[in-house]
Amino acid sequence: MIILNGGSSSGKSGIVRCLQAVLPEPWLAFGVDSFVDALPAKMQDSDGGIVFDADGGVSVGADFRALEAAWAGGLVAMARAGARIVVDDVFLGGAASQRRWREALGDLPVLWVGVRCESEVAEGREIARGDRTTGMAAQQALIVHEGVEYDLEVDTTRAESLECARAIAAALT
């Protein structure tokens, strides 16, 4: 498995698409955005689910955490069954989020990749996307990395997704 962690609009999804193109073997891609989209509507803006604050903050509740654990467990089971998996995630809890992944992974090998991007650049991408709460990129740019240990870090502030994907692919060998 490869797990990419970075704030909103840091460039993770672009890197994942490029990774799928440059890696010689097929890799399945799963992102936290797809997981959030799969949640029932009643979990949006719910204390037990996920809340997107007007200032860009994000908070999650117990029901969200339970489903997130099941999602991670399912991805790990697929990897144990032989699928190559790359995950695009946002560690809102920094080190605590990585700890939850480590518990789900057990002894499964994983390449931990930090995806960094200067706040101002991520904010510009956020505005251009138009599908994010304004302020999310700035709020997440640093907190998602707090206490997280990586095998590799890439910075999309000036590097293109393909360049980052090639660096990640090289780290796998």
PDB file of C-alpha atoms in Angstrom:
ATOM      1  CA  MET A   1       0.000   0.000   0.000  1.00  0.00           C
ATOM      2  CA  ILE A   2       0.900   3.612  -0.499  1.00  0.00           C
ATOM      3  CA  ILE A   3      -0.796   6.135   1.771  1.00  0.00           C
ATOM      4  CA  LEU A   4      -0.613   9.803   0.773  1.00  0.00           C
ATOM      5  CA  ASN A   5      -1.476  12.387   3.410  1.00  0.00           C
ATOM      6  CA  GLY A   6      -1.915  16.068   2.744  1.00  0.00           C
ATOM      7  CA  GLY A   7      -4.311  18.920   3.246  1.00  0.00           C
ATOM      8  CA  SER A   8      -7.188  19.799   0.998  1.00  0.00           C
ATOM      9  CA  SER A   9      -6.099  21.025  -2.453  1.00  0.00           C
ATOM     10  CA  SER A  10      -2.487  19.968  -1.856  1.00  0.00           C
ATOM     11  CA  GLY A  11      -2.403  17.921  -5.062  1.00  0.00           C
ATOM     12  CA  LYS A  12      -2.877  14.370  -3.792  1.00  0.00           C
ATOM     13  CA  SER A  13      -5.485  13.320  -6.358  1.00  0.00           C
ATOM     14  CA  GLY A  14      -3.341  14.486  -9.272  1.00  0.00           C
ATOM     15  CA  ILE A  15      -0.373  12.572  -7.879  1.00  0.00           C
ATOM     16  CA  VAL A  16      -2.495   9.427  -7.527  1.00  0.00           C
ATOM     17  CA  ARG A  17      -3.614   9.619 -11.173  1.00  0.00           C
ATOM     18  CA  CYS A  18      -0.013  10.063 -12.283  1.00  0.00           C
ATOM     19  CA  LEU A  19       1.112   7.196 -10.038  1.00  0.00           C
ATOM     20  CA  GLN A  20      -1.399   4.905 -11.711  1.00  0.00           C
ATOM     21  CA  ALA A  21       0.081   5.927 -15.073  1.00  0.00           C
ATOM     22  CA  VAL A  22       3.782   5.536 -14.193  1.00  0.00           C
ATOM     23  CA  LEU A  23       3.744   2.408 -12.036  1.00  0.00           C
ATOM     24  CA  PRO A  24       4.269  -0.744 -14.109  1.00  0.00           C
ATOM     25  CA  GLU A  25       1.691  -2.776 -12.154  1.00  0.00           C
ATOM     26  CA  PRO A  26      -1.979  -1.816 -11.761  1.00  0.00           C
ATOM     27  CA  TRP A  27      -2.777   0.082  -8.559  1.00  0.00           C
ATOM     28  CA  LEU A  28      -6.288   0.751  -7.275  1.00  0.00           C
ATOM     29  CA  ALA A  29      -6.888   4.280  -5.972  1.00  0.00           C
ATOM     30  CA  PHE A  30      -9.139   5.141  -3.052  1.00  0.00           C
ATOM     31  CA  GLY A  31      -9.597   8.602  -1.600  1.00  0.00           C
ATOM     32  CA  VAL A  32     -11.119   9.978   1.543  1.00  0.00           C
ATOM     33  CA  ASP A  33     -13.288  12.250  -0.628  1.00  0.00           C
ATOM     34  CA  SER A  34     -14.980   9.165  -2.133  1.00  0.00           C
ATOM     35  CA  PHE A  35     -15.469   7.756   1.356  1.00  0.00           C
ATOM     36  CA  VAL A  36     -17.104  11.009   2.509  1.00  0.00           C
ATOM     37  CA  ASP A  37     -19.274  11.061  -0.630  1.00  0.00           C
ATOM     38  CA  ALA A  38     -20.414   7.506   0.154  1.00  0.00           C
ATOM     39  CA  LEU A  39     -21.748   8.502   3.589  1.00  0.00           C
ATOM     40  CA  PRO A  40     -25.501   8.748   3.984  1.00  0.00           C
ATOM     41  CA  ALA A  41     -26.819  12.289   3.642  1.00  0.00           C
ATOM     42  CA  LYS A  42     -27.983  12.274   7.273  1.00  0.00           C
ATOM     43  CA  MET A  43     -24.324  12.104   8.366  1.00  0.00           C
ATOM     44  CA  GLN A  44     -23.555  15.443   6.685  1.00  0.00           C
ATOM     45  CA  ASP A  45     -23.628  18.274   9.200  1.00  0.00           C
ATOM     46  CA  SER A  46     -24.305  15.792  11.976  1.00  0.00           C
ATOM     47  CA  ASP A  47     -22.553  15.521  15.345  1.00  0.00           C
ATOM     48  CA  GLY A  48     -22.013  11.800  14.782  1.00  0.00           C
ATOM     49  CA  GLY A  49     -20.984  12.271  11.169  1.00  0.00           C
ATOM     50  CA  ILE A  50     -18.985  15.046   9.552  1.00  0.00           C
ATOM     51  CA  VAL A  51     -19.357  18.798   9.843  1.00  0.00           C
ATOM     52  CA  PHE A  52     -17.756  21.328   7.497  1.00  0.00           C
ATOM     53  CA  ASP A  53     -17.561  24.652   9.316  1.00  0.00           C
ATOM     54  CA  ALA A  54     -18.001  27.956   7.481  1.00  0.00           C
ATOM     55  CA  ASP A  55     -14.345  28.850   8.215  1.00  0.00           C
ATOM     56  CA  GLY A  56     -13.032  25.640   6.595  1.00  0.00           C
ATOM     57  CA  GLY A  57     -12.730  23.571   9.749  1.00  0.00           C
ATOM     58  CA  VAL A  58     -13.812  19.942   9.681  1.00  0.00           C
ATOM     59  CA  SER A  59     -14.970  17.865  12.631  1.00  0.00           C
ATOM     60  CA  VAL A  60     -16.047  14.241  12.738  1.00  0.00           C
ATOM     61  CA  GLY A  61     -18.048  12.179  15.201  1.00  0.00           C
ATOM     62  CA  ALA A  62     -18.231   8.621  16.471  1.00  0.00           C
ATOM     63  CA  ASP A  63     -20.375   7.248  13.624  1.00  0.00           C
ATOM     64  CA  PHE A  64     -17.923   8.681  11.097  1.00  0.00           C
ATOM     65  CA  ARG A  65     -14.967   7.113  12.941  1.00  0.00           C
ATOM     66  CA  ALA A  66     -16.673   3.704  13.021  1.00  0.00           C
ATOM     67  CA  LEU A  67     -17.334   3.750   9.279  1.00  0.00           C
ATOM     68  CA  GLU A  68     -13.849   5.114   8.589  1.00  0.00           C
ATOM     69  CA  ALA A  69     -12.346   2.161  10.494  1.00  0.00           C
ATOM     70  CA  ALA A  70     -14.454  -0.248   8.444  1.00  0.00           C
ATOM     71  CA  TRP A  71     -13.364   1.486   5.226  1.00  0.00           C
ATOM     72  CA  ALA A  72      -9.681   1.263   6.182  1.00  0.00           C
ATOM     73  CA  GLY A  73     -10.128  -2.372   7.212  1.00  0.00           C
ATOM     74  CA  GLY A  74     -11.694  -3.136   3.841  1.00  0.00           C
ATOM     75  CA  LEU A  75      -8.823  -1.513   1.965  1.00  0.00           C
ATOM     76  CA  VAL A  76      -6.315  -3.455   4.054  1.00  0.00           C
ATOM     77  CA  ALA A  77      -8.212  -6.701   3.326  1.00  0.00           C
ATOM     78  CA  MET A  78      -8.007  -5.954  -0.404  1.00  0.00           C
ATOM     79  CA  ALA A  79      -4.263  -5.362  -0.100  1.00  0.00           C
ATOM     80  CA  ARG A  80      -3.838  -8.612   1.838  1.00  0.00           C
ATOM     81  CA  ALA A  81      -5.741 -10.367  -0.956  1.00  0.00           C
ATOM     82  CA  GLY A  82      -3.130  -9.147  -3.446  1.00  0.00           C
ATOM     83  CA  ALA A  83      -4.409  -5.797  -4.718  1.00  0.00           C
ATOM     84  CA  ARG A  84      -2.001  -2.891  -4.845  1.00  0.00           C
ATOM     85  CA  ILE A  85      -3.722   0.033  -3.129  1.00  0.00           C
ATOM     86  CA  VAL A  86      -2.914   3.735  -3.063  1.00  0.00           C
ATOM     87  CA  VAL A  87      -4.869   5.858  -0.586  1.00  0.00           C
ATOM     88  CA  ASP A  88      -5.367   9.632  -0.773  1.00  0.00           C
ATOM     89  CA  ASP A  89      -6.183  10.759   2.784  1.00  0.00           C
ATOM     90  CA  VAL A  90      -6.332  13.850   4.981  1.00  0.00           C
ATOM     91  CA  PHE A  91      -5.074  13.161   8.513  1.00  0.00           C
ATOM     92  CA  LEU A  92      -7.239  15.689  10.339  1.00  0.00           C
ATOM     93  CA  GLY A  93      -5.894  14.292  13.616  1.00  0.00           C
ATOM     94  CA  GLY A  94      -2.242  14.247  12.502  1.00  0.00           C
ATOM     95  CA  ALA A  95      -0.404  11.497  14.385  1.00  0.00           C
ATOM     96  CA  ALA A  96      -3.652  10.053  15.803  1.00  0.00           C
ATOM     97  CA  SER A  97      -4.927   9.518  12.254  1.00  0.00           C
ATOM     98  CA  GLN A  98      -1.732   7.731  11.277  1.00  0.00           C
ATOM     99  CA  ARG A  99      -2.007   5.594  14.418  1.00  0.00           C
ATOM    100  CA  ARG A 100      -5.511   4.472  13.365  1.00  0.00           C
ATOM    101  CA  TRP A 101      -4.120   3.461   9.965  1.00  0.00           C
ATOM    102  CA  ARG A 102      -1.188   1.618  11.585  1.00  0.00           C
ATOM    103  CA  GLU A 103      -3.618  -0.386  13.727  1.00  0.00           C
ATOM    104  CA  ALA A 104      -5.655  -1.344  10.661  1.00  0.00           C
ATOM    105  CA  LEU A 105      -2.525  -2.202   8.642  1.00  0.00           C
ATOM    106  CA  GLY A 106      -0.883  -4.473  11.192  1.00  0.00           C
ATOM    107  CA  ASP A 107       2.243  -5.865   9.545  1.00  0.00           C
ATOM    108  CA  LEU A 108       1.229  -4.951   5.992  1.00  0.00           C
ATOM    109  CA  PRO A 109       4.017  -3.021   4.243  1.00  0.00           C
ATOM    110  CA  VAL A 110       3.151   0.588   3.431  1.00  0.00           C
ATOM    111  CA  LEU A 111       4.932   3.575   1.941  1.00  0.00           C
ATOM    112  CA  TRP A 112       3.930   6.683   3.912  1.00  0.00           C
ATOM    113  CA  VAL A 113       4.013   9.812   1.748  1.00  0.00           C
ATOM    114  CA  GLY A 114       3.519  13.357   2.964  1.00  0.00           C
ATOM    115  CA  VAL A 115       2.136  15.728   0.335  1.00  0.00           C
ATOM    116  CA  ARG A 116       2.977  19.292   1.249  1.00  0.00           C
ATOM    117  CA  CYS A 117       1.935  22.518  -0.416  1.00  0.00           C
ATOM    118  CA  GLU A 118       2.376  26.107   0.722  1.00  0.00           C
ATOM    119  CA  SER A 119      -0.876  27.417   2.148  1.00  0.00           C
ATOM    120  CA  GLU A 120      -1.204  30.272  -0.341  1.00  0.00           C
ATOM    121  CA  VAL A 121      -0.850  27.925  -3.336  1.00  0.00           C
ATOM    122  CA  ALA A 122      -3.340  25.436  -1.882  1.00  0.00           C
ATOM    123  CA  GLU A 123      -5.774  28.297  -1.227  1.00  0.00           C
ATOM    124  CA  GLY A 124      -5.542  29.349  -4.878  1.00  0.00           C
ATOM    125  CA  ARG A 125      -6.291  25.795  -5.971  1.00  0.00           C
ATOM    126  CA  GLU A 126      -9.194  25.662  -3.537  1.00  0.00           C
ATOM    127  CA  ILE A 127     -10.736  28.765  -5.110  1.00  0.00           C
ATOM    128  CA  ALA A 128     -10.163  27.423  -8.634  1.00  0.00           C
ATOM    129  CA  ARG A 129     -11.804  24.095  -7.739  1.00  0.00           C
ATOM    130  CA  GLY A 130     -14.925  25.740  -6.404  1.00  0.00           C
ATOM    131  CA  ASP A 131     -16.038  22.585  -4.586  1.00  0.00           C
ATOM    132  CA  ARG A 132     -14.409  23.166  -1.201  1.00  0.00           C
ATOM    133  CA  THR A 133     -15.302  25.283   1.780  1.00  0.00           C
ATOM    134  CA  THR A 134     -13.157  28.413   1.656  1.00  0.00           C
ATOM    135  CA  GLY A 135     -10.460  28.202   4.292  1.00  0.00           C
ATOM    136  CA  MET A 136     -10.157  24.416   4.338  1.00  0.00           C
ATOM    137  CA  ALA A 137      -6.817  24.398   2.487  1.00  0.00           C
ATOM    138  CA  ALA A 138      -5.271  26.970   4.838  1.00  0.00           C
ATOM    139  CA  GLN A 139      -6.562  25.208   7.947  1.00  0.00           C
ATOM    140  CA  GLN A 140      -5.257  21.804   6.873  1.00  0.00           C
ATOM    141  CA  ALA A 141      -1.927  22.747   5.248  1.00  0.00           C
ATOM    142  CA  LEU A 142       0.085  22.148   8.423  1.00  0.00           C
ATOM    143  CA  ILE A 143      -2.127  20.342  10.961  1.00  0.00           C
ATOM    144  CA  VAL A 144      -2.468  17.171   8.878  1.00  0.00           C
ATOM    145  CA  HIS A 145       1.312  16.649   9.140  1.00  0.00           C
ATOM    146  CA  GLU A 146       1.689  17.243  12.895  1.00  0.00           C
ATOM    147  CA  GLY A 147       3.470  14.263  14.444  1.00  0.00           C
ATOM    148  CA  VAL A 148       3.162  12.135  11.286  1.00  0.00           C
ATOM    149  CA  GLU A 149       6.163  10.048  10.234  1.00  0.00           C
ATOM    150  CA  TYR A 150       6.822   9.641   6.519  1.00  0.00           C
ATOM    151  CA  ASP A 151       9.054   7.509   4.342  1.00  0.00           C
ATOM    152  CA  LEU A 152       8.979  10.257   1.717  1.00  0.00           C
ATOM    153  CA  GLU A 153       7.698  13.797   1.395  1.00  0.00           C
ATOM    154  CA  VAL A 154       6.861  15.663  -1.797  1.00  0.00           C
ATOM    155  CA  ASP A 155       5.990  19.322  -2.208  1.00  0.00           C
ATOM    156  CA  THR A 156       3.510  20.328  -4.891  1.00  0.00           C
ATOM    157  CA  THR A 157       4.032  24.043  -4.365  1.00  0.00           C
ATOM    158  CA  ARG A 158       6.303  24.122  -7.395  1.00  0.00           C
ATOM    159  CA  ALA A 159       6.616  20.472  -8.450  1.00  0.00           C
ATOM    160  CA  GLU A 160       4.126  18.961 -10.883  1.00  0.00           C
ATOM    161  CA  SER A 161       2.085  15.864 -10.014  1.00  0.00           C
ATOM    162  CA  LEU A 162       4.047  13.724 -12.471  1.00  0.00           C
ATOM    163  CA  GLU A 163       7.378  14.684 -10.904  1.00  0.00           C
ATOM    164  CA  CYS A 164       6.020  13.801  -7.452  1.00  0.00           C
ATOM    165  CA  ALA A 165       4.587  10.512  -8.730  1.00  0.00           C
ATOM    166  CA  ARG A 166       7.952   9.554 -10.218  1.00  0.00           C
ATOM    167  CA  ALA A 167       9.664  10.243  -6.882  1.00  0.00           C
ATOM    168  CA  ILE A 168       7.122   8.022  -5.110  1.00  0.00           C
ATOM    169  CA  ALA A 169       7.503   5.269  -7.720  1.00  0.00           C
ATOM    170  CA  ALA A 170      11.287   5.386  -7.278  1.00  0.00           C
ATOM    171  CA  ALA A 171      10.873   5.012  -3.502  1.00  0.00           C
ATOM    172  CA  LEU A 172       8.993   1.729  -4.046  1.00  0.00           C
ATOM    173  CA  THR A 173      12.033   0.048  -5.601  1.00  0.00           C
TER     174      THR A 173
END
